[in-house]
Structures are given as C-alpha cells and as structure tokens.
Coordinates of C-alpha atoms and ligand atoms in Angstrom, one line a residue:
M1463 CA 0.0 0.1 0.0
Y1464 CA 1.0 3.7 -0.6
I1465 CA 0.8 6.7 1.9
L1466 CA 1.3 10.4 0.9
G1467 CA 2.6 12.2 4.0
M1468 CA 2.0 15.8 4.0
E1469 CA 4.3 18.4 6.4
S1470 CA 3.6 22.2 6.7
S1471 CA 4.2 22.8 10.5
C1472 CA 6.9 25.3 10.3
D1473 CA 9.2 26.3 7.4
E1474 CA 9.4 23.3 5.2
T1475 CA 6.8 22.2 2.9
S1476 CA 7.3 18.5 2.3
A1477 CA 5.2 15.7 0.4
S1478 CA 6.1 12.3 0.7
V1479 CA 5.2 8.7 -0.9
I1480 CA 6.0 5.9 1.1
E1481 CA 5.2 2.1 0.2
I1482 CA 4.6 -0.5 3.0
V1483 CA 5.7 -4.1 1.7
G1484 CA 5.2 -6.8 4.0
G1485 CA 4.9 -4.5 7.0
V1486 CA 8.2 -2.4 6.2
P1487 CA 8.2 0.9 4.8
K1488 CA 10.2 2.0 2.0
I1489 CA 10.6 5.7 0.9
K1490 CA 9.1 6.1 -2.8
S1491 CA 9.9 10.0 -2.9
N1492 CA 10.4 12.4 0.0
I1493 CA 10.3 16.2 -1.6
V1494 CA 11.3 19.0 0.8
A1495 CA 10.9 22.8 -0.4
S1496 CA 12.7 24.8 2.5
Q1497 CA 11.9 28.2 3.2
I1498 CA 14.8 29.1 4.8
S1499 CA 16.6 31.4 2.5
V1500 CA 13.1 34.0 2.8
H1501 CA 13.3 33.4 6.5
A1502 CA 17.2 34.0 7.2
L1503 CA 16.6 37.7 5.9
Y1504 CA 14.4 38.1 9.1
G1505 CA 16.9 36.0 11.5
G1506 CA 14.1 33.8 12.4
V1507 CA 10.7 32.1 10.9
V1508 CA 7.9 34.9 10.3
P1509 CA 4.7 33.0 10.6
E1510 CA 2.7 34.7 7.8
I1511 CA 5.6 34.4 5.4
A1512 CA 5.4 30.7 6.0
S1513 CA 2.1 30.4 5.5
R1514 CA 2.1 32.0 2.1
A1515 CA 5.1 30.0 0.9
H1516 CA 3.6 27.0 2.1
V1517 CA 0.6 28.0 -0.4
E1518 CA 2.9 28.5 -2.9
A1519 CA 4.7 25.4 -2.6
I1520 CA 2.3 22.7 -1.5
S1521 CA 0.4 21.8 -4.8
G1522 CA 3.7 21.5 -6.7
I1523 CA 5.5 19.6 -4.4
T1524 CA 2.6 17.3 -3.8
Y1525 CA 2.4 16.2 -7.5
Q1526 CA 6.3 16.1 -7.6
A1527 CA 6.0 13.5 -5.0
L1528 CA 3.6 11.5 -7.0
D1529 CA 5.7 11.7 -10.2
E1530 CA 9.0 10.7 -8.5
A1531 CA 7.1 7.9 -6.6
G1532 CA 5.8 6.8 -10.0
I1533 CA 2.0 6.5 -8.8
G1534 CA -1.5 8.4 -9.1
L1535 CA -3.8 9.7 -6.6
S1536 CA -5.9 6.2 -7.2
E1537 CA -3.5 4.1 -5.7
L1538 CA -3.0 5.9 -2.5
S1539 CA -4.3 3.9 0.5
A1540 CA -4.5 7.3 2.7
V1541 CA -3.3 11.0 3.0
A1542 CA -1.4 11.7 6.2
V1543 CA -1.0 15.3 7.5
T1544 CA 0.5 17.2 10.2
S1545 CA -2.3 18.8 12.2
S1546 CA -0.3 19.8 15.1
P1547 CA 1.8 21.1 16.8
G1548 CA 3.4 24.2 14.9
L1549 CA 2.5 27.6 13.7
I1550 CA -1.2 27.7 13.1
G1551 CA -1.1 29.3 9.8
A1552 CA 1.2 27.3 8.3
L1553 CA -0.4 23.9 9.9
L1554 CA -3.9 25.1 8.2
V1555 CA -2.5 25.0 4.8
G1556 CA -1.5 21.3 4.9
V1557 CA -4.8 20.5 6.8
N1558 CA -6.7 22.4 4.0
F1559 CA -4.7 20.7 1.2
A1560 CA -4.6 17.2 2.5
K1561 CA -8.4 17.5 3.0
S1562 CA -9.7 18.6 -0.3
L1563 CA -7.2 16.0 -2.1
A1564 CA -8.6 13.2 0.2
F1565 CA -12.3 14.0 0.2
A1566 CA -12.2 14.9 -3.6
N1567 CA -10.4 11.5 -4.6
D1568 CA -12.3 9.7 -1.9
I1569 CA -9.1 8.5 0.0
P1570 CA -8.9 8.1 3.9
L1571 CA -7.6 11.1 5.4
I1572 CA -5.3 10.6 8.5
A1573 CA -4.3 13.4 10.9
V1574 CA -0.7 13.3 12.4
D1575 CA 1.3 15.0 15.6
H1576 CA 4.5 16.3 14.4
V1577 CA 6.3 14.8 17.3
K1578 CA 5.0 11.3 16.9
G1579 CA 6.2 11.8 13.0
H1580 CA 9.5 12.9 14.2
I1581 CA 9.9 9.4 16.4
A1582 CA 8.4 7.4 13.3
A1583 CA 11.8 8.4 11.4
S1584 CA 13.6 5.9 13.5
Y1585 CA 11.9 3.0 11.8
F1586 CA 13.3 3.8 8.7
A1587 CA 16.7 3.9 10.0
D1588 CA 16.3 0.0 11.4
D1589 CA 13.5 -2.3 9.7
S1590 CA 13.6 -4.5 13.2
L1591 CA 12.8 -1.9 15.6
K1592 CA 9.6 -2.1 17.1
P1593 CA 8.3 -0.4 20.4
P1594 CA 8.6 -0.4 23.5
F1595 CA 11.4 2.1 23.4
L1596 CA 12.9 5.3 24.8
A1597 CA 13.0 8.0 21.9
L1598 CA 14.3 11.6 22.3
V1599 CA 13.0 14.5 19.9
V1600 CA 15.3 17.5 19.9
S1601 CA 14.1 19.9 17.5
G1602 CA 13.8 23.8 17.0
G1603 CA 10.1 23.2 18.8
H1604 CA 10.7 20.3 21.3
T1605 CA 13.4 18.5 23.6
A1606 CA 11.6 15.7 25.0
I1607 CA 12.3 12.6 26.2
Y1608 CA 9.3 10.2 25.3
H1609 CA 8.3 6.4 26.6
V1610 CA 7.1 5.0 23.2
K1611 CA 4.8 2.4 24.5
D1612 CA 3.4 1.2 21.3
Y1613 CA 3.4 2.7 17.6
T1614 CA 0.6 5.2 18.5
D1615 CA 1.0 5.4 22.0
F1616 CA 3.5 7.7 23.6
E1617 CA 4.3 8.7 27.3
T1618 CA 6.2 11.8 27.9
V1619 CA 9.0 11.0 30.4
G1620 CA 10.7 14.6 30.6
T1621 CA 10.7 17.9 28.8
T1622 CA 12.0 21.5 28.5
R1623 CA 10.4 24.0 30.8
D1624 CA 11.0 27.0 28.6
D1625 CA 13.0 27.0 25.2
A1626 CA 13.9 24.0 23.0
A1627 CA 17.7 23.0 22.2
G1628 CA 17.2 24.0 18.6
E1629 CA 16.1 27.5 19.5
A1630 CA 18.8 27.6 22.3
F1631 CA 21.5 26.7 19.4
D1632 CA 19.7 29.3 16.8
K1633 CA 19.8 32.2 19.0
I1634 CA 23.4 32.3 20.1
A1635 CA 24.3 31.5 16.4
R1636 CA 22.1 34.7 15.6
V1637 CA 24.3 36.7 18.0
L1638 CA 27.5 35.6 17.0
G1639 CA 26.3 36.7 13.2
M1640 CA 25.7 33.5 11.7
P1641 CA 22.4 32.9 9.4
Y1642 CA 19.1 31.4 10.4
P1643 CA 18.8 28.7 11.2
G1644 CA 22.5 28.8 12.7
G1645 CA 22.3 25.1 14.5
A1646 CA 24.4 23.4 11.5
A1647 CA 27.2 26.2 11.1
F1648 CA 27.3 26.3 15.0
D1649 CA 27.8 22.2 14.9
K1650 CA 30.8 22.9 12.8
L1651 CA 32.3 25.8 14.5
A1652 CA 32.5 23.8 17.6
Y1653 CA 35.1 21.8 16.4
D1654 CA 37.7 24.5 16.5
G1655 CA 37.1 25.5 20.0
N1656 CA 37.7 24.3 23.7
K1657 CA 34.7 23.0 25.2
N1658 CA 36.4 23.7 28.6
A1659 CA 37.0 27.5 28.0
I1660 CA 33.7 28.9 29.4
A1661 CA 31.8 27.5 32.3
F1662 CA 28.0 27.6 31.0
P1663 CA 25.3 26.7 33.4
S1664 CA 23.6 23.3 32.7
P1665 CA 20.6 23.1 31.3
A1666 CA 19.6 19.5 32.9
I1667 CA 17.4 20.3 35.6
A1668 CA 18.9 19.4 39.2
G1669 CA 17.1 16.4 41.0
D1670 CA 15.4 13.0 40.6
N1671 CA 13.5 14.5 37.1
F1672 CA 14.3 14.4 33.2
D1673 CA 13.3 17.8 32.6
F1674 CA 15.7 21.0 30.7
S1675 CA 15.9 24.6 31.1
F1676 CA 17.6 26.3 28.3
S1677 CA 16.7 29.7 29.2
G1678 CA 19.5 30.1 31.8
L1679 CA 22.1 29.0 29.4
K1680 CA 21.2 31.2 26.7
T1681 CA 20.9 34.2 28.9
S1682 CA 24.7 33.3 30.2
A1683 CA 25.9 33.2 26.8
L1684 CA 24.2 36.3 25.8
N1685 CA 26.0 38.2 29.0
Y1686 CA 29.6 36.4 28.1
I1687 CA 29.1 38.0 24.8
N1688 CA 27.6 41.4 25.2
G1689 CA 30.1 41.8 28.3
A1690 CA 33.3 41.3 26.2
R1691 CA 31.5 43.3 23.4
Q1692 CA 31.0 46.3 26.1
K1693 CA 34.7 46.1 26.7
E1694 CA 35.1 46.5 22.7
T1695 CA 36.5 43.0 22.5
E1696 CA 35.0 40.2 20.4
P1697 CA 34.9 36.9 22.1
D1698 CA 36.6 33.6 20.6
H1699 CA 33.3 32.4 18.8
A1700 CA 34.5 28.7 18.3
D1701 CA 35.3 28.8 22.0
I1702 CA 31.6 29.8 22.6
A1703 CA 30.2 27.2 20.5
A1704 CA 32.3 24.1 21.8
S1705 CA 31.5 25.2 25.4
Y1706 CA 27.8 26.1 24.7
T1707 CA 27.5 22.7 22.9
G1708 CA 29.1 20.9 25.4
A1709 CA 27.0 22.3 28.1
V1710 CA 23.8 21.4 25.7
V1711 CA 25.1 17.5 25.0
A1712 CA 26.2 16.5 28.6
A1713 CA 22.7 17.7 29.6
I1714 CA 21.0 15.7 27.4
V1715 CA 23.4 12.9 27.9
K1716 CA 22.7 13.0 31.5
K1717 CA 18.7 13.1 31.4
V1718 CA 18.8 10.3 28.8
S1719 CA 20.9 8.2 30.6
M1720 CA 18.9 8.5 34.1
A1721 CA 15.5 8.0 31.7
L1722 CA 17.0 4.9 30.5
D1723 CA 18.1 3.9 33.9
K1724 CA 14.6 4.4 35.2
T1725 CA 12.8 2.8 32.9
G1726 CA 15.0 0.1 32.1
S1727 CA 14.7 0.4 28.6
K1728 CA 17.3 -1.4 26.4
V1729 CA 16.2 0.6 23.0
F1730 CA 17.0 4.3 22.2
T1731 CA 16.1 6.6 19.5
V1732 CA 16.7 10.0 18.7
A1733 CA 14.7 12.2 16.0
G1734 CA 14.3 15.8 15.3
G1735 CA 16.5 18.7 13.4
V1736 CA 18.8 18.8 16.4
A1737 CA 19.5 15.1 16.3
A1738 CA 21.7 16.3 13.1
N1739 CA 24.2 17.7 15.4
S1740 CA 27.3 15.7 15.3
H1741 CA 28.7 16.2 18.8
L1742 CA 25.2 15.1 20.2
R1743 CA 25.2 12.1 17.9
A1744 CA 28.7 11.0 19.0
A1745 CA 27.9 11.3 22.9
L1746 CA 24.6 9.3 22.8
S1747 CA 26.4 6.8 20.9
E1748 CA 28.9 6.6 23.4
M1749 CA 26.7 6.4 26.3
C1750 CA 24.7 3.8 24.8
E1751 CA 27.5 2.0 24.0
E1752 CA 28.8 2.0 27.4
K1753 CA 25.5 1.1 28.9
G1754 CA 24.9 -1.5 26.5
I1755 CA 21.8 -0.1 24.9
R1756 CA 20.4 -0.4 21.5
F1757 CA 20.7 2.9 19.7
V1758 CA 18.7 3.5 16.5
L1759 CA 20.0 6.8 14.9
P1760 CA 18.3 7.9 11.9
E1761 CA 20.3 9.5 8.7
K1762 CA 20.2 13.2 9.1
Q1763 CA 18.1 13.8 6.3
L1764 CA 15.1 12.2 8.2
C1765 CA 16.3 14.0 11.4
G1766 CA 14.8 17.6 9.9
D1767 CA 11.0 18.1 9.0
N1768 CA 10.0 16.0 5.9
G1769 CA 6.5 14.2 4.9
A1770 CA 8.1 10.6 5.2
M1771 CA 8.2 10.7 8.8
I1772 CA 4.5 12.0 8.7
A1773 CA 3.5 9.4 6.2
L1774 CA 4.6 6.4 8.4
S1775 CA 3.1 7.6 11.5
G1776 CA 0.2 8.3 9.5
Y1777 CA 0.5 4.6 8.3
F1778 CA 0.4 3.6 12.0
E1779 CA -2.8 5.5 13.0
Y1780 CA -4.5 4.1 9.9
L1781 CA -3.7 0.6 11.2
K1782 CA -5.4 1.6 14.4
G1783 CA -8.5 2.8 12.4
K1784 CA -7.9 6.2 13.1
R1785 CA -9.7 8.3 10.4
A1786 CA -10.2 12.2 10.3
D1787 CA -13.0 13.8 8.6
T1788 CA -13.8 17.2 7.1
S1789 CA -14.0 18.6 10.4
L1790 CA -10.5 18.5 10.7
N1791 CA -8.8 21.1 12.4
A1792 CA -4.9 22.3 13.1
C1793 CA -3.8 22.9 16.7
A1794 CA -0.7 25.0 17.5
Y1795 CA -0.2 22.6 20.4
S1796 CA 0.6 18.8 20.8
P1797 CA -1.5 16.7 23.1
L1798 CA 1.9 15.1 24.1
D1799 CA 3.0 18.4 25.7
Ligands
KG4_1253 O1 13.0 19.1 13.4 P1 13.2 20.7 12.7 O2 13.7 20.6 11.2 O3 12.1 21.6 12.9 C1 11.6 21.7 14.0 O4 10.3 21.0 14.1 O5 11.6 22.6 14.8 O6 14.6 21.2 13.4 C2 15.1 22.4 13.2 C3 16.0 22.7 14.1 C4 16.7 24.4 13.9 O7 16.7 24.9 15.2 C5 17.9 24.1 13.5 O8 19.0 24.6 13.7 C6 18.6 22.9 13.8 O9 17.3 21.8 14.2 N1 19.5 21.9 13.6 C7 20.8 21.6 13.8 C8 21.6 21.1 13.2 N2 20.9 20.7 12.2 C9 19.8 21.6 12.4 N3 21.2 22.1 15.8 C10 22.5 21.5 15.6 N4 23.2 21.0 15.1 C11 22.6 20.6 13.7 N5 23.7 20.1 13.3
ZN1254 ZN1 10.1 19.0 13.5

C-alpha cells in the first residue's frame, strides 16, 4: 500500500510517498521545499510569510512526490497530514490541502502529530525496531524524552520547561552573526574551539526528574558575549560554540541516561532537527555503547522536518483505524506537551 505524507508545520513544505511492503516501509519519494532563505533575511521564521510560502509550494511538491514515486492519486491508501503542533497558519495550509485532496479523491485522511512523526523516522533507520523503546525528540520546537509504549501510544518522561535545544542553538548562533537557522554552522564551529573554555550553566534541571531548561544557558551566553563587546573586544566564537554545545550535549546525555536507568529500556532512538548535531550523535552513541543500549539513529536527512516521517506515523494511526473527516482542524500545541 502507498501513503502520501504532508508536512507544513513550520518552515518546510514537504510531501512524500511511502510504500509498505510486508509491514516494512520504503520511501518512494520525499520532497522538501525549504523556506530557510526567505526567513534568513529576518533572522527567524516569520509566521505569515511561512503560511504564504506553503500555499505557493504545496500543490507543486505534492504532484512532484507522486511523480517521483511513479504512482497516481487513485493508488493511495491514505493521505496523512501534520495537524499539530506548529505555527497555526502554516499547519492550516497542509490540513486544508490534504482535506481537499482526500475528499475530492475519496481517499482516507489521517491526522498526524508532528512529534510522533519525528519519532517514526527511527523506523526507517532500522526495519527491526519495535516498541517499546525510549525516544528523544530534539528540534527547533521540542526537547523531550518519550516512552514509546506502542506505535501510537506515547508517554512523556521529561521535557523542556522553556526553550527547545534548537532554539537555544539558533539564538546564540544569530548573536554570533550566523544566518538563520545557525544550528548546523554552530555544530561545525564547535570543532575549532575548547569546550572547557567557558563554564556555562547546565540546562539539566537538578534533581530526580528528566526535564531541561535552556533559558539560563542562553542568558549566560548572551551576557558573556555582551560583556566582552561592551569592553570592545570580540569573544572567541569557536570557544563559545564548543563550550555551549558541550553544556547542551552533557545535559541531554545525563537526562537520557537517567531515563534509561529509570525505565529499564534497552532500546533508544533520537529524532528531530537537532538530532543531526554531530557532537550529540557521538555522545549519545558513546553513552549507549557503555550502557549496552541498542541505539537507533536516523540518517540526518530524516531528522529534520519531512513528509516521509508523517506518512509512516499516519500508517500506524491508519492500522489503529484512526480516520479524520472534514471537521479536521489544526492545533498549535501537541497533545503530548
Ligand atoms: O525538526 P526541525 O527541522 O524543525 C522543528 O520541528 O523545529 O528542527 C530544526 C532545528 C533548528 O533549530 C536547526 O538549527 C536545528 O534543528 N539543527 C541543528 C543542526 N541541524 C539542524 N542544531 C544543531 N546541530 C545541527 N547540526
Ligand atoms: Zn520538526
């Protein structure tokens, strides 16, 4: 069977066709139209511009995804679309397009939660991955640890109490003059610096919990940079990137390690745009190896927002009999939050 997945929750319009053969998902096409160059002019995502850009792109990329997969609309078993969480105007573009496509062509419609979609990307990385397992979602909007009890049943183990890790990276990268989103450039720059150069506060909340707070770390880095600039000196960017990344990575590894101990889970996956961070990938791999945990790591292209992860999450919901109708609406927050 073929599933069309559609994603428009933030600054990427994506459509993908996946094929399920004997229960195993295969990506037939995964088209991602990024709006980054438009938002980079403003240093961050401008919601109204995002919505308009989704409207312009969505029809073209959907037909491109079908063409690349070599199938027609009549061969689709379902249309899956991100309906939460995200920018409301952006989500509405995908939801309304998917609704029209599904109902005009008599195809079942499935509503997908974006966070569950990110976690679904892990199944592409390893055909034999099955719940239960522990999953970390680290993106521009989320930093949370989930107990994946079943393909569609998730429990939040820990989460951020304020900003997300991606937002924390992008903010400091911007102050250091990198174009939006600075996460990937910051990742590279960190290799040139000393991670022990600056003692930034840990984003891991102290105590027996699995939560994070990135606002103190962000403020501390801003004060460090502004303090140096007030003295008319420019701080060492690479040292900041290395020390800041070190603080983020150490906190995430610590809380994931604690959550693995507490839940007794022997399988761990990571997803979301920040899961592309090479320092985080290496540190999580090392921690899992030391603890004898099976670590499933999706390839970098599937860590960021894409339609394939939405199609697969939609397939799991489809198997559970979940269907959406014309009353489907978008929701800015996730029921998992
Ligand atoms: O999952 P995603 O594409 O969108 C959201 O759902 O938010 O994640 C985007 C985030 C941005 O904050 C971006 O800077 C960050 O992922 N990111 C990275 C890296 N690549 C992307 N952050 C750190 N290191 C990277 N290599
Ligand atoms: Zn995302």
